[in-house]
Amino acid sequence: MGRPSNTEQRRADILEAMLEVVAREGYRGATVAAVAQEAGLNPGLLHYHFKKKLEIVVALLERLAAAVEARAERKLRRAGDDPQARLLAYVDAHVALGKGADPRGVAAWVAIGAEAVREPEVAAVFQAAVEERLARLEAHFAAVRAARGERRAGSRSDAAATLAAIEGAYRLSAAAPDALPKGFAAPALRRMVLGLLGEA
Amino acid sequence: MGRPSNTEQRRADILEAMLEVVAREGYRGATVAAVAQEAGLNPGLLHYHFKKKLEIVVALLERLAAAVEARAERKLRRAGDDPQARLLAYVDAHVALGKGADPRGVAAWVAIGAEAVREPEVAAVFQAAVEERLARLEAHFAAVRAARGERRAGSRSDAAATLAAIEGAYRLSAAAPDALPKGFAAPALRRMVLGLLGEA
Amino acid sequence: MGRPSNTEQRRADILEAMLEVVAREGYRGATVAAVAQEAGLNPGLLHYHFKKKLEIVVALLERLAAAVEARAERKLRRAGDDPQARLLAYVDAHVALGKGADPRGVAAWVAIGAEAVREPEVAAVFQAAVEERLARLEAHFAAVRAARGERRAGSRSDAAATLAAIEGAYRLSAAAPDALPKGFAAPALRRMVLGLLGEA
Amino acid sequence: MGRPSNTEQRRADILEAMLEVVAREGYRGATVAAVAQEAGLNPGLLHYHFKKKLEIVVALLERLAAAVEARAERKLRRAGDDPQARLLAYVDAHVALGKGADPRGVAAWVAIGAEAVREPEVAAVFQAAVEERLARLEAHFAAVRAARGERRAGSRSDAAATLAAIEGAYRLSAAAPDALPKGFAAPALRRMVLGLLGEA
DNA sequence: CATGAATGAGAATTCATTCAT
DNA sequence: CATGAATGAATTCTCATTCAT
């Protein structure tokens, strides 16, 4: 009895529309009205399903971060046991094109990430994602070194530099896609990581 | 004769104020009123010296890009003739801390860069800077390979990956400074570049 | 035969919720959504039982006015025949604390009363209540004077002043309860009424 | 040089418009747009001179409270030394009609006062006014008793009851002016006060 | 009767830009 | 050049009310 709830679907619709608009128009272009229009919904309805606009943005950011990590998880499951192969697979999952690549997600991630300066709630999500990725990368670097019988010192810095290269690839591909060789990131990142490991 | 024009000084004051405010509050926080207050001027005067706000932003972005290239030039002049040393010096000039480092510039660069999606004028400046840096990096990579008697193929991708790592270091240091080891970028980038060159 | 109507109960529930919310949050805080939540119902249902929000407000105001008059009736029935005792009992019924006192009703009465300026339907109920109380007070004053063999002139003004003191006690207790001595109103009003009657 | 400031005048204009609109339409009718229109100004300009709407409301409330006290001061200066005469003059200043009476001020005071439940800033101003008036009334009552050689006990409650009668007179005259005898308040209040003093 | 989503008309506020002085 | 008020177009958010299920 009573009307069945469609909240979950609607929230997903709204996130999808926010993703599309942010990717296309940037954060400033992603007004409530624009998102509503993109979703084919009434602007007021967005505030029925999300208390405020920032909640939509934060939810989207969380979704994007989770999607990338899930993709990495999948790649890792097929990566075998070799620590170095696993490290490279993890990195590859974050930058590779091809199936599962998500240019809109990258653009939105970059656009919303810039709001972290102003919006503590965005900063919190962004930093949590950074922390998680850093921790995983560090563990992968450390595992490689452990397998080689080396000291693990420097794994944190290596993780940070690797994550920087990943984020930078996002940024460049969002801001100046035409200047970049197609698909440069994945193979180059692989060699950079090997460089960090002192491997030619 | 009337009072001497102070336009150039005023324009510089305004750029400086825009830099400060953007670095501190992000692009969205950099309202004309906030910039005017920071500069100790008043809003109307900003529009006397710049036709519109975007002009200030673009001028600042150009100034920031030029400053980094100038810094790289200085470092290169002291770097000697070895192509690899010159490549590393160029990269180092973009990420090293210490004298000449400009955290506000980095923060503003990141914040304004996100506007490139929305503002073609910003995108143009940003892309021009990317192109210039890519071209220089590519030339440096090619020079190293030439000196070794290797083929230059891949230098463009190496340049793109290196620039990505630089931009990513900016981005992370702006968005999640506490998560990163202090001064990780310069030494790690050096090893990454060597990795790209197939050097351990 | 369908389920038995619970309309009367529901309407009472809604009035009760409106009372609670208005008393706690003021008229502006008494949104349909807030009242619905307080009642454990949902917004749509409120509009099933009342055509519009103002109807709820008006019904509540009527209920509050009636409750106070009923309380006065009870007090009067126990007050005996002496006109002065009856006048004082009537006044006392409106301001005394203790059993039957209704601080929420007072707060709601004050909050809704301010809407009389804007809403003719509220004004009508409010004015009707004022008229009724004035008439009763006037009659009581006149009865006292008649029993003394005095002329009844001035009873209307005395009634108005007495009602003003009652309403003002409501208002102050709603707006600045901490500034007031506890229970000041009933004994002071008694002396004020006696003052109006020229009695020390 | 530069444009001369007219802020003080504009702020006064805006307060005047707010007073007019609140008195006429109640608090809910006093939207920024309505006030701006009343003042013949652009809505945005109101936010140039006042940071937010509530600031206008609070400033108006302060102005109204100060005006009444100033009026009382003037009356007191002409009231001589007799404590009882001074007490009655103080009360009279708050309710009398005639020159200096301010029906719009009364209406606005009542309308805005109801917002004290929801707006702490309004509550603060309202309560401060209540405290001040209570303190003055209490001092006047105490002075009368002291002059008679009586104990001062009860002066606080007498003050509260008197202030209640004053506020209630405002309230009734705002909400049901037609039901009230013209000019009932001042003479009736005088007798009420005498009643509180145990005087016939 | 009941549920809860959907609508649409405002509301306050912000801000780049213009303009009178 | 400088000042600061004025303009007007957005923008986010609220809320009574309607409506499909």
XYZ file of C-alpha atoms (C1' of nucleotides) in Angstrom, chain A residues 2-3 5-7 10 42 45 48-49, chain E residues 1-9 15:
20
model
C 1.276 3.437 -0.711
C 3.591 4.499 -3.405
C 9.960 4.216 -3.169
C 12.195 4.969 -6.088
C 14.703 6.905 -4.102
C 16.501 8.606 -8.445
C 12.521 19.164 -11.480
C 13.270 17.243 -6.607
C 14.080 16.098 -1.982
C 16.540 13.294 -2.617
C -6.884 6.124 3.779
C -1.865 6.078 3.120
C 2.590 6.786 1.008
C 6.031 9.417 -0.744
C 7.541 11.417 -5.095
C 6.832 15.523 -8.025
C 5.814 20.315 -8.968
C 6.444 25.146 -9.121
C 6.446 29.393 -7.073
C 28.528 38.583 -7.496
